PDB file of C-alpha atoms and ligand atoms in Angstrom:
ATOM      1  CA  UNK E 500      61.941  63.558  97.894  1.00  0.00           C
ATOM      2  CA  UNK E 501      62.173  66.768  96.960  1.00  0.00           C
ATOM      3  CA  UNK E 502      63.691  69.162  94.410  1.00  0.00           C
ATOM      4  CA  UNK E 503      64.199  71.929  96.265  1.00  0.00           C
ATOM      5  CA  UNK E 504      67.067  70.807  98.366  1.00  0.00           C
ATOM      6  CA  UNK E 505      65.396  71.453 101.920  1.00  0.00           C
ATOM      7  CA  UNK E 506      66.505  69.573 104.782  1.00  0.00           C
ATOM      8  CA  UNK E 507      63.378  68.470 106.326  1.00  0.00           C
ATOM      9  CA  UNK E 508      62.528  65.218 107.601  1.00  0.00           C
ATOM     10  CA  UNK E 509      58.767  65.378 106.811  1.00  0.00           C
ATOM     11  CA  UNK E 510      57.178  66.315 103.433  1.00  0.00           C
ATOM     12  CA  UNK E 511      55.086  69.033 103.352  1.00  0.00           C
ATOM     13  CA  UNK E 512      51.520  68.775 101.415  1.00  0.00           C
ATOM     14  CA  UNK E 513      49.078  71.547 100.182  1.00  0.00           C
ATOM     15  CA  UNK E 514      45.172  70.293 100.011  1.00  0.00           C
ATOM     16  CA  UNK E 515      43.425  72.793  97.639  1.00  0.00           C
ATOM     17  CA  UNK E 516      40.481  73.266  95.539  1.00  0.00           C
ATOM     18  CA  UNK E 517      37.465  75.139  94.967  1.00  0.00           C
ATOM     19  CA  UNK E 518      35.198  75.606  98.473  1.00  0.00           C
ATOM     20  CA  UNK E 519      33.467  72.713  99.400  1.00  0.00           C
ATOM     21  CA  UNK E 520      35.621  70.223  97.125  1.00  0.00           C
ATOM     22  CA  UNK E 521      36.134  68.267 100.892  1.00  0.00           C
ATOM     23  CA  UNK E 522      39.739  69.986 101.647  1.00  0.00           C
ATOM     24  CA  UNK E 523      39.119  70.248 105.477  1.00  0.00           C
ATOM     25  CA  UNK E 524      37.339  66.907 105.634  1.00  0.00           C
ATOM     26  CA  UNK E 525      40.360  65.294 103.697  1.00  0.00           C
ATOM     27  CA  UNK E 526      42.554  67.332 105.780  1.00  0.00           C
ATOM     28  CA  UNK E 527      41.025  66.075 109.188  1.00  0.00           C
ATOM     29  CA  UNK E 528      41.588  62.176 108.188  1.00  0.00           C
ATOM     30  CA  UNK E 529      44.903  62.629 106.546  1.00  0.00           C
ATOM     31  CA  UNK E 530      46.033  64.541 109.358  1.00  0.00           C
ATOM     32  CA  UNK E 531      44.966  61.452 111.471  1.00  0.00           C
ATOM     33  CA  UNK E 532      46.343  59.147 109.277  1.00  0.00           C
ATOM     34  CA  UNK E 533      49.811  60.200 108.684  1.00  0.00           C
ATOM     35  CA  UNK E 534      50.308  62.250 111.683  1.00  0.00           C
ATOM     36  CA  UNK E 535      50.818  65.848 109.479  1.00  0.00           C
ATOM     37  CA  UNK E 536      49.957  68.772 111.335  1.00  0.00           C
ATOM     38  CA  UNK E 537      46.577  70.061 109.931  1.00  0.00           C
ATOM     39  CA  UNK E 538      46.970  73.725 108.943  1.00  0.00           C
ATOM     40  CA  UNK E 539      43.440  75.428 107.762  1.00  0.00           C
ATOM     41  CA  UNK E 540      44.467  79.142 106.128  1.00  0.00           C
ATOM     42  CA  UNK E 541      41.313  80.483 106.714  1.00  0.00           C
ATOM     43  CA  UNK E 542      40.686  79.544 110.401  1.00  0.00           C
ATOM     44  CA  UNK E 543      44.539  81.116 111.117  1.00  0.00           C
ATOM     45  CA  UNK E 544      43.529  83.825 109.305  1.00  0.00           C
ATOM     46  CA  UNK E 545      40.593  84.654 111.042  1.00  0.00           C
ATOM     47  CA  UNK E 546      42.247  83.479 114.723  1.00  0.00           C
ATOM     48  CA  UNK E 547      45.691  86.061 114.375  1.00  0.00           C
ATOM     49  CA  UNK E 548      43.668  88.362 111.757  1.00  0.00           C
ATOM     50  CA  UNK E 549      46.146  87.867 109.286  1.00  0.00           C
ATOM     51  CA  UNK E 550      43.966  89.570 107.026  1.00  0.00           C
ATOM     52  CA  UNK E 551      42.803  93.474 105.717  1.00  0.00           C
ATOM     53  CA  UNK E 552      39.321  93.629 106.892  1.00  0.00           C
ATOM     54  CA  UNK E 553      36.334  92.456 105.747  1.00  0.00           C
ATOM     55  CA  UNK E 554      34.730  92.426 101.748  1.00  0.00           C
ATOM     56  CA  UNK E 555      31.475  92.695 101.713  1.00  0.00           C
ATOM     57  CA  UNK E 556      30.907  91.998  97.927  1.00  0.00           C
ATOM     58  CA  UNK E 557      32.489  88.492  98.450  1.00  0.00           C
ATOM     59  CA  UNK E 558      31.519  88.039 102.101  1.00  0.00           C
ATOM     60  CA  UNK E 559      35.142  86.871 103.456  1.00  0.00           C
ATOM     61  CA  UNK E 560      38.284  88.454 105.016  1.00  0.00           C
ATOM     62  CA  UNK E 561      40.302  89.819 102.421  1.00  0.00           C
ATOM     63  CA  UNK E 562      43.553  87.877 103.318  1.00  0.00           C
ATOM     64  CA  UNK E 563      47.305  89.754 104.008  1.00  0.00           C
ATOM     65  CA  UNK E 564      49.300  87.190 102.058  1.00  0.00           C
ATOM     66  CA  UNK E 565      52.373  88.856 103.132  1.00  0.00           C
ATOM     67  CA  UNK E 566      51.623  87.932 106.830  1.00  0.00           C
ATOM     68  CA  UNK E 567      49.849  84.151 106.069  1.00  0.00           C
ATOM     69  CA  UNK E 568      53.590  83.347 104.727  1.00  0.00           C
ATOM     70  CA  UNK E 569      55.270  84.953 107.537  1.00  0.00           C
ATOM     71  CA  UNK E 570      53.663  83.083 110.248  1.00  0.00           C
ATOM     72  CA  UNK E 571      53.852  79.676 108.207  1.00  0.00           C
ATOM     73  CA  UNK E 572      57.426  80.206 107.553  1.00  0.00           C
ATOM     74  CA  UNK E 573      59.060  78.498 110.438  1.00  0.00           C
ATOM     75  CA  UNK E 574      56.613  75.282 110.682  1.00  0.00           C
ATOM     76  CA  UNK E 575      57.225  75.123 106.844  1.00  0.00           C
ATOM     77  CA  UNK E 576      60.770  74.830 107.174  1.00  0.00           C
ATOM     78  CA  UNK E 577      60.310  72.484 110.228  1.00  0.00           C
ATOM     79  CA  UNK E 578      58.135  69.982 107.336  1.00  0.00           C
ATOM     80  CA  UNK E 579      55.056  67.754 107.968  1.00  0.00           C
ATOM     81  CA  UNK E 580      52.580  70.466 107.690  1.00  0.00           C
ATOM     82  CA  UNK E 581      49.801  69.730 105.751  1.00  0.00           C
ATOM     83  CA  UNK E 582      48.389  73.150 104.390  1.00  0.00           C
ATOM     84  CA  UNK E 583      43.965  73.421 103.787  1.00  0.00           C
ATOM     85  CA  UNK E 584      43.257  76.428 101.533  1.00  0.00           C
ATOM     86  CA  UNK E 585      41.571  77.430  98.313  1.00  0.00           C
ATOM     87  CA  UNK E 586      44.447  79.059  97.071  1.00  0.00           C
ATOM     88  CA  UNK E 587      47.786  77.819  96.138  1.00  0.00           C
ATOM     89  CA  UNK E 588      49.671  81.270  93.862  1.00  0.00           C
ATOM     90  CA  UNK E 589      50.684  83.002  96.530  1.00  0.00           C
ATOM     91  CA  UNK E 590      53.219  80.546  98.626  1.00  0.00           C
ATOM     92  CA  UNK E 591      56.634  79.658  98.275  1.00  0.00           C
ATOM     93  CA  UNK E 592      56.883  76.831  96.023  1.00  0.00           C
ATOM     94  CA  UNK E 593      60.169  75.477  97.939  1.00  0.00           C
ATOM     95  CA  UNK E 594      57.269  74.876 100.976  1.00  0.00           C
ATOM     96  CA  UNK E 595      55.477  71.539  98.625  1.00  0.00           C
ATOM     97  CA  UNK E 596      56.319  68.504  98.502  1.00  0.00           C
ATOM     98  CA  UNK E 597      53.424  67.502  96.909  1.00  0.00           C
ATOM     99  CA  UNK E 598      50.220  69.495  95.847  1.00  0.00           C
ATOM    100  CA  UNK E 599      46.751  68.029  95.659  1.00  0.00           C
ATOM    101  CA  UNK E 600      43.734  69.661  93.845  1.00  0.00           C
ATOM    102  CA  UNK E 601      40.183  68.119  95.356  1.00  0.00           C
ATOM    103  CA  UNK E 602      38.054  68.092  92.388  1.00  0.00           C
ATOM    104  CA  UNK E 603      33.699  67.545  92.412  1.00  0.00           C
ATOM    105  CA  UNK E 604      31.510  67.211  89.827  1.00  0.00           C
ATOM    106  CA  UNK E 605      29.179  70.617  89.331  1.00  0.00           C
ATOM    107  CA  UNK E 606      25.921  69.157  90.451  1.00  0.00           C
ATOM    108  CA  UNK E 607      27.318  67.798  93.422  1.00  0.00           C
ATOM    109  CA  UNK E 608      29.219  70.808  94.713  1.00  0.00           C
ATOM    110  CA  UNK E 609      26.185  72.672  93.477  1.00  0.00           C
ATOM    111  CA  UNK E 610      24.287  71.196  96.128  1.00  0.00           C
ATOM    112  CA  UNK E 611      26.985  70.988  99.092  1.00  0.00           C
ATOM    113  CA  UNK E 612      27.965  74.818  98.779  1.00  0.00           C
ATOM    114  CA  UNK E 613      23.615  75.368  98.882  1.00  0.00           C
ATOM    115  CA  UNK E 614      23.478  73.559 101.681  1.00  0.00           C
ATOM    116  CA  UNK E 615      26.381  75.658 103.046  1.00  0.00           C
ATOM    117  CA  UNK E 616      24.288  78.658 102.204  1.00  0.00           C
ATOM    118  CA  UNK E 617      26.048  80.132  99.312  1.00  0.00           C
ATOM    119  CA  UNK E 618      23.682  81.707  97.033  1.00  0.00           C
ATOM    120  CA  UNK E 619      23.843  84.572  94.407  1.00  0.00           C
ATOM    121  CA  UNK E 620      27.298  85.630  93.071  1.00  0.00           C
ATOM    122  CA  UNK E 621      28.969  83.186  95.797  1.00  0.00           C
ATOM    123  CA  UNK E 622      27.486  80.298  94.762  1.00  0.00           C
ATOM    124  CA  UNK E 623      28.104  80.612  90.751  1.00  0.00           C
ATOM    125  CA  UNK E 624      31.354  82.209  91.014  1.00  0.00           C
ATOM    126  CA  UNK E 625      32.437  79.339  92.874  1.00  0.00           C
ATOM    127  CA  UNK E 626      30.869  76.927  90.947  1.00  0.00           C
ATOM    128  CA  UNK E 627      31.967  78.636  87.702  1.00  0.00           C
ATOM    129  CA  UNK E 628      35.484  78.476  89.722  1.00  0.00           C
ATOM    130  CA  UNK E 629      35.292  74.367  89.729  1.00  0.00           C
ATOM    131  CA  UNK E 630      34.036  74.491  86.157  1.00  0.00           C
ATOM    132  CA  UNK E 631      37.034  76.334  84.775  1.00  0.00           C
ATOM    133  CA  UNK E 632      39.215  74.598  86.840  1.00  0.00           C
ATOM    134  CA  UNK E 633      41.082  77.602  88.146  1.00  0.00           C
ATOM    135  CA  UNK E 634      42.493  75.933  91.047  1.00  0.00           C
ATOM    136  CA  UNK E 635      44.723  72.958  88.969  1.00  0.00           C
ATOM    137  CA  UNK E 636      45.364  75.791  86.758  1.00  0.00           C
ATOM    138  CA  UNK E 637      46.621  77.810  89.146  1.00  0.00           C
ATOM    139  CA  UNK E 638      48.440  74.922  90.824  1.00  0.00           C
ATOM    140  CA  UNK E 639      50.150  73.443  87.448  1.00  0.00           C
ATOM    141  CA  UNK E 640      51.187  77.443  86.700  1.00  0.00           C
ATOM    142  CA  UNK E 641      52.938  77.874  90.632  1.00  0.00           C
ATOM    143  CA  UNK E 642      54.368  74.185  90.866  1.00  0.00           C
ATOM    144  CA  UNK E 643      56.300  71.410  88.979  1.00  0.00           C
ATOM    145  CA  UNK E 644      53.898  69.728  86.774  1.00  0.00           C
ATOM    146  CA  UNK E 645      55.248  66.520  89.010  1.00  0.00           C
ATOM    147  CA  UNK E 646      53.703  67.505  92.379  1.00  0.00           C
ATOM    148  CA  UNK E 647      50.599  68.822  91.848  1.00  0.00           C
ATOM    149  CA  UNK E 648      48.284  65.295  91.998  1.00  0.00           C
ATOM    150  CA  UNK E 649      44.320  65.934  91.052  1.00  0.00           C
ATOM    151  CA  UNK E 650      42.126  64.204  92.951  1.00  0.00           C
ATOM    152  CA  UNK E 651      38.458  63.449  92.556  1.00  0.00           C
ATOM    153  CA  UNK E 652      36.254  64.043  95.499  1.00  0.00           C
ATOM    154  CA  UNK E 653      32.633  63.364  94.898  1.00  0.00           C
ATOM    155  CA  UNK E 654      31.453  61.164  97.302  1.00  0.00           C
ATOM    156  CA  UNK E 655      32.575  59.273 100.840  1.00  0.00           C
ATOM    157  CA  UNK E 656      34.514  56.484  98.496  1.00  0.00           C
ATOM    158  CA  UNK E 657      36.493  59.295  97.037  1.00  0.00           C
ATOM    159  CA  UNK E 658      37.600  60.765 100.359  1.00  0.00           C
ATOM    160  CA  UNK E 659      38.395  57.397 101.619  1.00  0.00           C
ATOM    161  CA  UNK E 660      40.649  56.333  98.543  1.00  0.00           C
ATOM    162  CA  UNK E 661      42.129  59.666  98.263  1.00  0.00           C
ATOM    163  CA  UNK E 662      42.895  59.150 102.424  1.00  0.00           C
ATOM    164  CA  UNK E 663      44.463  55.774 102.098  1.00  0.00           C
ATOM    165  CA  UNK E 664      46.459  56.928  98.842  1.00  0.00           C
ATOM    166  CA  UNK E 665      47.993  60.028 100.297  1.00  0.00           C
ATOM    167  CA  UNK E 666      48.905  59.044 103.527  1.00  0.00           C
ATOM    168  CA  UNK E 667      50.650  55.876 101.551  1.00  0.00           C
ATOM    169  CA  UNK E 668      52.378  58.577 100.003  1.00  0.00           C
ATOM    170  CA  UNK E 669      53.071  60.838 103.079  1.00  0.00           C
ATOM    171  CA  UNK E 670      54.720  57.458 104.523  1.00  0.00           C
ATOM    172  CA  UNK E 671      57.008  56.630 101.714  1.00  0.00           C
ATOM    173  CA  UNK E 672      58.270  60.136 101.420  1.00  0.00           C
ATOM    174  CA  UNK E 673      62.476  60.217 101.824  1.00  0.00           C
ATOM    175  CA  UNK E 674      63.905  63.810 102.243  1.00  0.00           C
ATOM    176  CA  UNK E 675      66.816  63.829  99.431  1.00  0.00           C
TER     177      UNK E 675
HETATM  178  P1  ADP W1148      36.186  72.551 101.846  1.00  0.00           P
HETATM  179  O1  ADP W1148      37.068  72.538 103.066  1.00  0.00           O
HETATM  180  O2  ADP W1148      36.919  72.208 100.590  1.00  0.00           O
HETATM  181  O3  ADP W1148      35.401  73.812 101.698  1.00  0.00           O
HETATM  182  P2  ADP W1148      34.611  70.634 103.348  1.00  0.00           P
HETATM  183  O4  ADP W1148      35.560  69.546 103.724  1.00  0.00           O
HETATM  184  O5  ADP W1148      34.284  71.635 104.397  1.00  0.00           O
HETATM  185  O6  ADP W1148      35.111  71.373 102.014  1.00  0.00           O
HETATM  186  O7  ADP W1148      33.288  69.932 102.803  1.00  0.00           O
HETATM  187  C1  ADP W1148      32.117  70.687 102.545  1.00  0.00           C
HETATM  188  C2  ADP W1148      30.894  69.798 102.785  1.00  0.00           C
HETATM  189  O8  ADP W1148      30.834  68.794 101.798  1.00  0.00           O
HETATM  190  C3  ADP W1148      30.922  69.073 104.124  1.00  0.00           C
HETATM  191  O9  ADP W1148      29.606  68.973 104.591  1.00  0.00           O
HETATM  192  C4  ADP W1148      31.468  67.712 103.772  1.00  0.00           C
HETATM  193  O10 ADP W1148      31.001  66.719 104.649  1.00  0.00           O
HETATM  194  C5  ADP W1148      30.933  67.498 102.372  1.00  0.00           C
HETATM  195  N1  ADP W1148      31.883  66.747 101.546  1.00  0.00           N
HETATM  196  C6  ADP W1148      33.103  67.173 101.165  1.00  0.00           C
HETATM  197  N2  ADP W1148      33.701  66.263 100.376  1.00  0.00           N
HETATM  198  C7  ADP W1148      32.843  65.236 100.260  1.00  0.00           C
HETATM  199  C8  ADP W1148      32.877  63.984  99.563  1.00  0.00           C
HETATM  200  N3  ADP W1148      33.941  63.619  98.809  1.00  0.00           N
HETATM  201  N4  ADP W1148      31.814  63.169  99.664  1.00  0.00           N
HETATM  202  C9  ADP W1148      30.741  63.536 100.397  1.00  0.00           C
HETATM  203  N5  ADP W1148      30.641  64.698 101.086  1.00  0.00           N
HETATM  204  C10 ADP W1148      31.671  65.539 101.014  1.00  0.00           C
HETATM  205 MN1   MN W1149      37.512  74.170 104.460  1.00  0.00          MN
END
């Protein structure tokens, strides 16, 4: 259940981690797998330009936060959303059920964010991201210690495990 005291039926999950950790991959088979409605930040973002223009030095959107949570609020409420985005500070924590933090060893994201075509400052600050591990930080410092769930995603095992274990989990959710 959860401690928040919200009425909905269906738990609500965040999926986050550094880029190319596998949260819209996970996302896409959970979503199938426990019938949560796949929410990916970025692409909503980009589709109702939730966002403040473009940054060049970082080459992405510079994201309204402010207007992300105000179009999320009523699905949110609703419950079995299951939120995709590489940032977790900046929500409500009442929306979480449960918040998961993909994980990848450096050599391996190394080479999936190069084959994305990240180079220069995007590629180390992101992998320097992953090394630091700003993301469970940042999770464990916005949410109860007893939600936020780290998750190793290195290869296709990984993603299938972490599947099968969080759609068990999606399943035996109770609201309280
Ligand atoms: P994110 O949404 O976190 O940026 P993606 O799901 O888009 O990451 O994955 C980035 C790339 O890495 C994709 O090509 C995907 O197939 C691959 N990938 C992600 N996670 C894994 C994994 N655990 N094992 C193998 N390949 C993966
Ligand atoms: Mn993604």
């Amino acid at each position: 259940g959860n401690g928040g005291g919200s009425r909905r039926a269906r738990p609500n999950v965040l999926v986050t981690g550094t880029p190319g950790t596998g949260k819209t991959t996970t996302c896409s088979l959970l979503a199938e797998a426990s019938a949560l409605r796949h929410v990916n930040i970025g692409d909503l973002v980009r589709e109702k330009s939730l966002h403040d223009g473009w940054d060049d030095e970082l080459q992405c959107h510079v994201i309204n936060e402010d207007l992300v949570c105000d179009e999320l609020e009523d699905m949110m409420e609703e419950g079995g959303i299951l939120v995709d985005y590489h940032g977790c500070d900046f929500f409500p924590e009442r929306w979480f059920d449960l918040v998961v933090v993909l994980q990848t060893e450096t050599s391996i994201l190394h080479d999936r964010l190069t084959s994305r075509g990240y180079m220069g400052s995007k590629l180390t600050n992101n992998i320097e991201c992953e090394i630091f591990q700003v993301l469970l930080e940042e999770a464990r410092e916005s949410y109860r210690e007893d939600i936020v769930m780290p998750l190793r995603s290195d290869n296709l095992e990984d993603i299938n495990r972490n599947v099968d274990t969080l759609s068990g989990w999606v399943n035996n959710w109770r609201p309280n």
